[in-house]
Amino acid sequence: MHDKNMYSHEFKKRVRYGETDQMGYLYYGNYPQYYEIGRVEMLRSLGLTYKAMEEEQGILMPVVSMNIRYVRPAHYDELLTILTTLRQLPDRFITFHMELFNERSKLVNGATVKLCFVDAASGKTIPAPEMLVKQLKLYFEET
């Protein structure tokens, strides 16, 4: 899914039994793992991997904030669609807009997850890697 001034990526993930609570719902504390799957697969769709950024470029991406909204439960064995969207180009920070949809295309959960870019050697915040920005600029109109 591509629109002007944003980049979106979809990935499917089935709710496993071990991820559910006593009610058979996806346990609320497991949603951030789904967001991570969405972020990793989005970056992979752009030809980048967390592993390469960490090992080859020495760039880490810690989470600095997360805002979660629970709309309806996701159930055991349900196939969820993880929609990950970037609405602006990253600078020192990158904000992922997350939406999880059930098999009926109903919104289950929404979140924003903000990360920063850190130089592994110095521990200092740095600008987004040029390779990432260059790939994303293909999806954003110049303003």
PDB file of C-alpha atoms in Angstrom:
ATOM      1  CA  MET A   1       0.000   0.000   0.000  1.00  0.00           C
ATOM      2  CA  HIS A   2       1.549   3.246  -1.070  1.00  0.00           C
ATOM      3  CA  ASP A   3       0.124   6.731  -0.899  1.00  0.00           C
ATOM      4  CA  LYS A   4       1.828  10.079  -1.313  1.00  0.00           C
ATOM      5  CA  ASN A   5       3.729  11.194   1.780  1.00  0.00           C
ATOM      6  CA  MET A   6       3.575   7.886   3.548  1.00  0.00           C
ATOM      7  CA  TYR A   7       4.862   4.364   3.327  1.00  0.00           C
ATOM      8  CA  SER A   8       2.791   1.403   4.520  1.00  0.00           C
ATOM      9  CA  HIS A   9       3.535  -2.284   4.784  1.00  0.00           C
ATOM     10  CA  GLU A  10       1.310  -5.259   5.679  1.00  0.00           C
ATOM     11  CA  PHE A  11       2.367  -8.504   7.322  1.00  0.00           C
ATOM     12  CA  LYS A  12       0.201 -11.403   8.510  1.00  0.00           C
ATOM     13  CA  LYS A  13       0.692 -13.127  11.885  1.00  0.00           C
ATOM     14  CA  ARG A  14      -1.445 -15.794  13.540  1.00  0.00           C
ATOM     15  CA  VAL A  15      -2.156 -15.530  17.276  1.00  0.00           C
ATOM     16  CA  ARG A  16      -0.476 -18.486  18.990  1.00  0.00           C
ATOM     17  CA  TYR A  17      -1.936 -20.269  22.022  1.00  0.00           C
ATOM     18  CA  GLY A  18       1.024 -19.256  24.211  1.00  0.00           C
ATOM     19  CA  GLU A  19       0.318 -15.569  23.446  1.00  0.00           C
ATOM     20  CA  THR A  20      -3.200 -15.644  24.889  1.00  0.00           C
ATOM     21  CA  ASP A  21      -4.593 -15.030  28.353  1.00  0.00           C
ATOM     22  CA  GLN A  22      -7.178 -17.040  30.301  1.00  0.00           C
ATOM     23  CA  MET A  23      -9.986 -15.608  28.138  1.00  0.00           C
ATOM     24  CA  GLY A  24      -8.354 -16.810  24.906  1.00  0.00           C
ATOM     25  CA  TYR A  25      -7.507 -13.202  23.942  1.00  0.00           C
ATOM     26  CA  LEU A  26      -4.116 -12.059  22.752  1.00  0.00           C
ATOM     27  CA  TYR A  27      -2.546 -10.941  26.046  1.00  0.00           C
ATOM     28  CA  TYR A  28      -2.301  -7.143  26.174  1.00  0.00           C
ATOM     29  CA  GLY A  29       1.413  -7.210  26.973  1.00  0.00           C
ATOM     30  CA  ASN A  30       2.206  -9.146  23.776  1.00  0.00           C
ATOM     31  CA  TYR A  31       1.076  -6.419  21.362  1.00  0.00           C
ATOM     32  CA  PRO A  32       4.486  -4.680  21.335  1.00  0.00           C
ATOM     33  CA  GLN A  33       5.993  -7.889  19.915  1.00  0.00           C
ATOM     34  CA  TYR A  34       3.566  -7.617  17.012  1.00  0.00           C
ATOM     35  CA  TYR A  35       4.645  -4.003  16.496  1.00  0.00           C
ATOM     36  CA  GLU A  36       8.260  -5.165  16.369  1.00  0.00           C
ATOM     37  CA  ILE A  37       7.371  -7.743  13.714  1.00  0.00           C
ATOM     38  CA  GLY A  38       5.694  -4.969  11.693  1.00  0.00           C
ATOM     39  CA  ARG A  39       8.703  -2.631  11.996  1.00  0.00           C
ATOM     40  CA  VAL A  40      11.244  -5.314  11.116  1.00  0.00           C
ATOM     41  CA  GLU A  41       9.275  -6.520   8.098  1.00  0.00           C
ATOM     42  CA  MET A  42       8.679  -2.962   6.899  1.00  0.00           C
ATOM     43  CA  LEU A  43      12.405  -2.226   6.992  1.00  0.00           C
ATOM     44  CA  ARG A  44      13.080  -5.531   5.232  1.00  0.00           C
ATOM     45  CA  SER A  45      10.605  -4.490   2.483  1.00  0.00           C
ATOM     46  CA  LEU A  46      12.849  -1.449   1.943  1.00  0.00           C
ATOM     47  CA  GLY A  47      15.959  -3.637   1.639  1.00  0.00           C
ATOM     48  CA  LEU A  48      17.201  -2.941   5.178  1.00  0.00           C
ATOM     49  CA  THR A  49      17.491  -5.171   8.203  1.00  0.00           C
ATOM     50  CA  TYR A  50      17.923  -4.441  11.882  1.00  0.00           C
ATOM     51  CA  LYS A  51      20.798  -6.929  11.897  1.00  0.00           C
ATOM     52  CA  ALA A  52      22.698  -5.122   9.140  1.00  0.00           C
ATOM     53  CA  MET A  53      22.070  -1.721  10.744  1.00  0.00           C
ATOM     54  CA  GLU A  54      23.414  -3.004  14.061  1.00  0.00           C
ATOM     55  CA  GLU A  55      26.321  -5.107  12.820  1.00  0.00           C
ATOM     56  CA  GLU A  56      27.446  -3.271   9.675  1.00  0.00           C
ATOM     57  CA  GLN A  57      26.537   0.341  10.461  1.00  0.00           C
ATOM     58  CA  GLY A  58      26.696   0.266  14.265  1.00  0.00           C
ATOM     59  CA  ILE A  59      23.229   1.818  14.585  1.00  0.00           C
ATOM     60  CA  LEU A  60      20.800   0.840  17.335  1.00  0.00           C
ATOM     61  CA  MET A  61      17.103   1.733  17.456  1.00  0.00           C
ATOM     62  CA  PRO A  62      15.725   1.826  20.997  1.00  0.00           C
ATOM     63  CA  VAL A  63      12.045   2.546  21.632  1.00  0.00           C
ATOM     64  CA  VAL A  64      11.555   5.919  23.359  1.00  0.00           C
ATOM     65  CA  SER A  65       7.752   5.979  23.584  1.00  0.00           C
ATOM     66  CA  MET A  66       4.709   3.893  22.794  1.00  0.00           C
ATOM     67  CA  ASN A  67       1.036   4.816  22.850  1.00  0.00           C
ATOM     68  CA  ILE A  68      -1.396   1.885  22.590  1.00  0.00           C
ATOM     69  CA  ARG A  69      -5.160   1.812  22.050  1.00  0.00           C
ATOM     70  CA  TYR A  70      -7.021  -1.480  22.545  1.00  0.00           C
ATOM     71  CA  VAL A  71     -10.204  -1.529  20.436  1.00  0.00           C
ATOM     72  CA  ARG A  72     -11.403  -5.158  20.452  1.00  0.00           C
ATOM     73  CA  PRO A  73      -9.802  -8.479  21.397  1.00  0.00           C
ATOM     74  CA  ALA A  74      -7.757 -10.643  19.071  1.00  0.00           C
ATOM     75  CA  HIS A  75      -8.433 -14.338  19.609  1.00  0.00           C
ATOM     76  CA  TYR A  76      -6.366 -17.505  19.632  1.00  0.00           C
ATOM     77  CA  ASP A  77      -5.641 -18.826  16.112  1.00  0.00           C
ATOM     78  CA  GLU A  78      -6.886 -15.617  14.460  1.00  0.00           C
ATOM     79  CA  LEU A  79      -4.826 -14.396  11.520  1.00  0.00           C
ATOM     80  CA  LEU A  80      -4.033 -10.733  12.135  1.00  0.00           C
ATOM     81  CA  THR A  81      -2.871  -8.192   9.590  1.00  0.00           C
ATOM     82  CA  ILE A  82      -0.174  -5.913  10.964  1.00  0.00           C
ATOM     83  CA  LEU A  83      -0.284  -2.619   9.061  1.00  0.00           C
ATOM     84  CA  THR A  84       2.781  -0.469   9.690  1.00  0.00           C
ATOM     85  CA  THR A  85       2.826   3.096   8.335  1.00  0.00           C
ATOM     86  CA  LEU A  86       5.400   5.872   8.293  1.00  0.00           C
ATOM     87  CA  ARG A  87       3.673   9.234   7.867  1.00  0.00           C
ATOM     88  CA  GLN A  88       6.831  11.317   7.840  1.00  0.00           C
ATOM     89  CA  LEU A  89      10.457  10.872   6.977  1.00  0.00           C
ATOM     90  CA  PRO A  90      12.680   9.992   9.924  1.00  0.00           C
ATOM     91  CA  ASP A  91      15.206  12.415  11.368  1.00  0.00           C
ATOM     92  CA  ARG A  92      16.774  11.552  14.730  1.00  0.00           C
ATOM     93  CA  PHE A  93      13.505   9.747  15.476  1.00  0.00           C
ATOM     94  CA  ILE A  94      11.223   7.452  13.519  1.00  0.00           C
ATOM     95  CA  THR A  95       7.541   7.001  14.398  1.00  0.00           C
ATOM     96  CA  PHE A  96       5.712   3.880  13.297  1.00  0.00           C
ATOM     97  CA  HIS A  97       1.902   4.004  13.194  1.00  0.00           C
ATOM     98  CA  MET A  98       0.646   0.491  13.902  1.00  0.00           C
ATOM     99  CA  GLU A  99      -2.776  -0.987  13.187  1.00  0.00           C
ATOM    100  CA  LEU A 100      -3.744  -4.605  13.756  1.00  0.00           C
ATOM    101  CA  PHE A 101      -6.799  -5.939  11.927  1.00  0.00           C
ATOM    102  CA  ASN A 102      -8.642  -9.219  12.482  1.00  0.00           C
ATOM    103  CA  GLU A 103      -9.798 -11.626   9.775  1.00  0.00           C
ATOM    104  CA  ARG A 104     -12.989  -9.564   9.313  1.00  0.00           C
ATOM    105  CA  SER A 105     -10.850  -6.458   8.617  1.00  0.00           C
ATOM    106  CA  LYS A 106     -11.967  -4.889  11.904  1.00  0.00           C
ATOM    107  CA  LEU A 107      -9.461  -2.793  13.826  1.00  0.00           C
ATOM    108  CA  VAL A 108      -8.236  -4.675  16.890  1.00  0.00           C
ATOM    109  CA  ASN A 109      -5.492  -2.388  18.105  1.00  0.00           C
ATOM    110  CA  GLY A 110      -3.673   0.815  17.197  1.00  0.00           C
ATOM    111  CA  ALA A 111      -0.413   2.283  18.417  1.00  0.00           C
ATOM    112  CA  THR A 112       2.345   4.721  17.709  1.00  0.00           C
ATOM    113  CA  VAL A 113       5.866   3.588  18.480  1.00  0.00           C
ATOM    114  CA  LYS A 114       8.675   6.148  18.448  1.00  0.00           C
ATOM    115  CA  LEU A 115      12.300   5.056  18.240  1.00  0.00           C
ATOM    116  CA  CYS A 116      15.535   6.968  17.980  1.00  0.00           C
ATOM    117  CA  PHE A 117      18.760   6.184  16.152  1.00  0.00           C
ATOM    118  CA  VAL A 118      21.797   5.665  18.367  1.00  0.00           C
ATOM    119  CA  ASP A 119      25.451   5.231  17.486  1.00  0.00           C
ATOM    120  CA  ALA A 120      26.395   1.957  19.206  1.00  0.00           C
ATOM    121  CA  ALA A 121      29.993   3.055  19.851  1.00  0.00           C
ATOM    122  CA  SER A 122      29.259   6.427  21.457  1.00  0.00           C
ATOM    123  CA  GLY A 123      25.724   5.889  22.767  1.00  0.00           C
ATOM    124  CA  LYS A 124      24.728   9.238  21.224  1.00  0.00           C
ATOM    125  CA  THR A 125      21.581   9.954  19.221  1.00  0.00           C
ATOM    126  CA  ILE A 126      22.343  10.366  15.525  1.00  0.00           C
ATOM    127  CA  PRO A 127      20.373  11.258  12.375  1.00  0.00           C
ATOM    128  CA  ALA A 128      18.531   8.495  10.505  1.00  0.00           C
ATOM    129  CA  PRO A 129      20.796   6.439   8.235  1.00  0.00           C
ATOM    130  CA  GLU A 130      21.039   8.008   4.792  1.00  0.00           C
ATOM    131  CA  MET A 131      20.237   4.684   3.110  1.00  0.00           C
ATOM    132  CA  LEU A 132      16.890   4.506   4.970  1.00  0.00           C
ATOM    133  CA  VAL A 133      15.981   8.120   4.209  1.00  0.00           C
ATOM    134  CA  LYS A 134      16.925   7.669   0.546  1.00  0.00           C
ATOM    135  CA  GLN A 135      14.687   4.578   0.210  1.00  0.00           C
ATOM    136  CA  LEU A 136      11.762   6.301   1.932  1.00  0.00           C
ATOM    137  CA  LYS A 137      12.024   9.496  -0.128  1.00  0.00           C
ATOM    138  CA  LEU A 138      10.742   7.463  -3.073  1.00  0.00           C
ATOM    139  CA  TYR A 139       7.350   7.381  -1.318  1.00  0.00           C
ATOM    140  CA  PHE A 140       7.208  10.965  -0.105  1.00  0.00           C
ATOM    141  CA  GLU A 141       6.541  14.028  -2.225  1.00  0.00           C
ATOM    142  CA  GLU A 142       9.017  16.853  -1.950  1.00  0.00           C
ATOM    143  CA  THR A 143       7.500  19.787  -0.097  1.00  0.00           C
TER     144      THR A 143
END
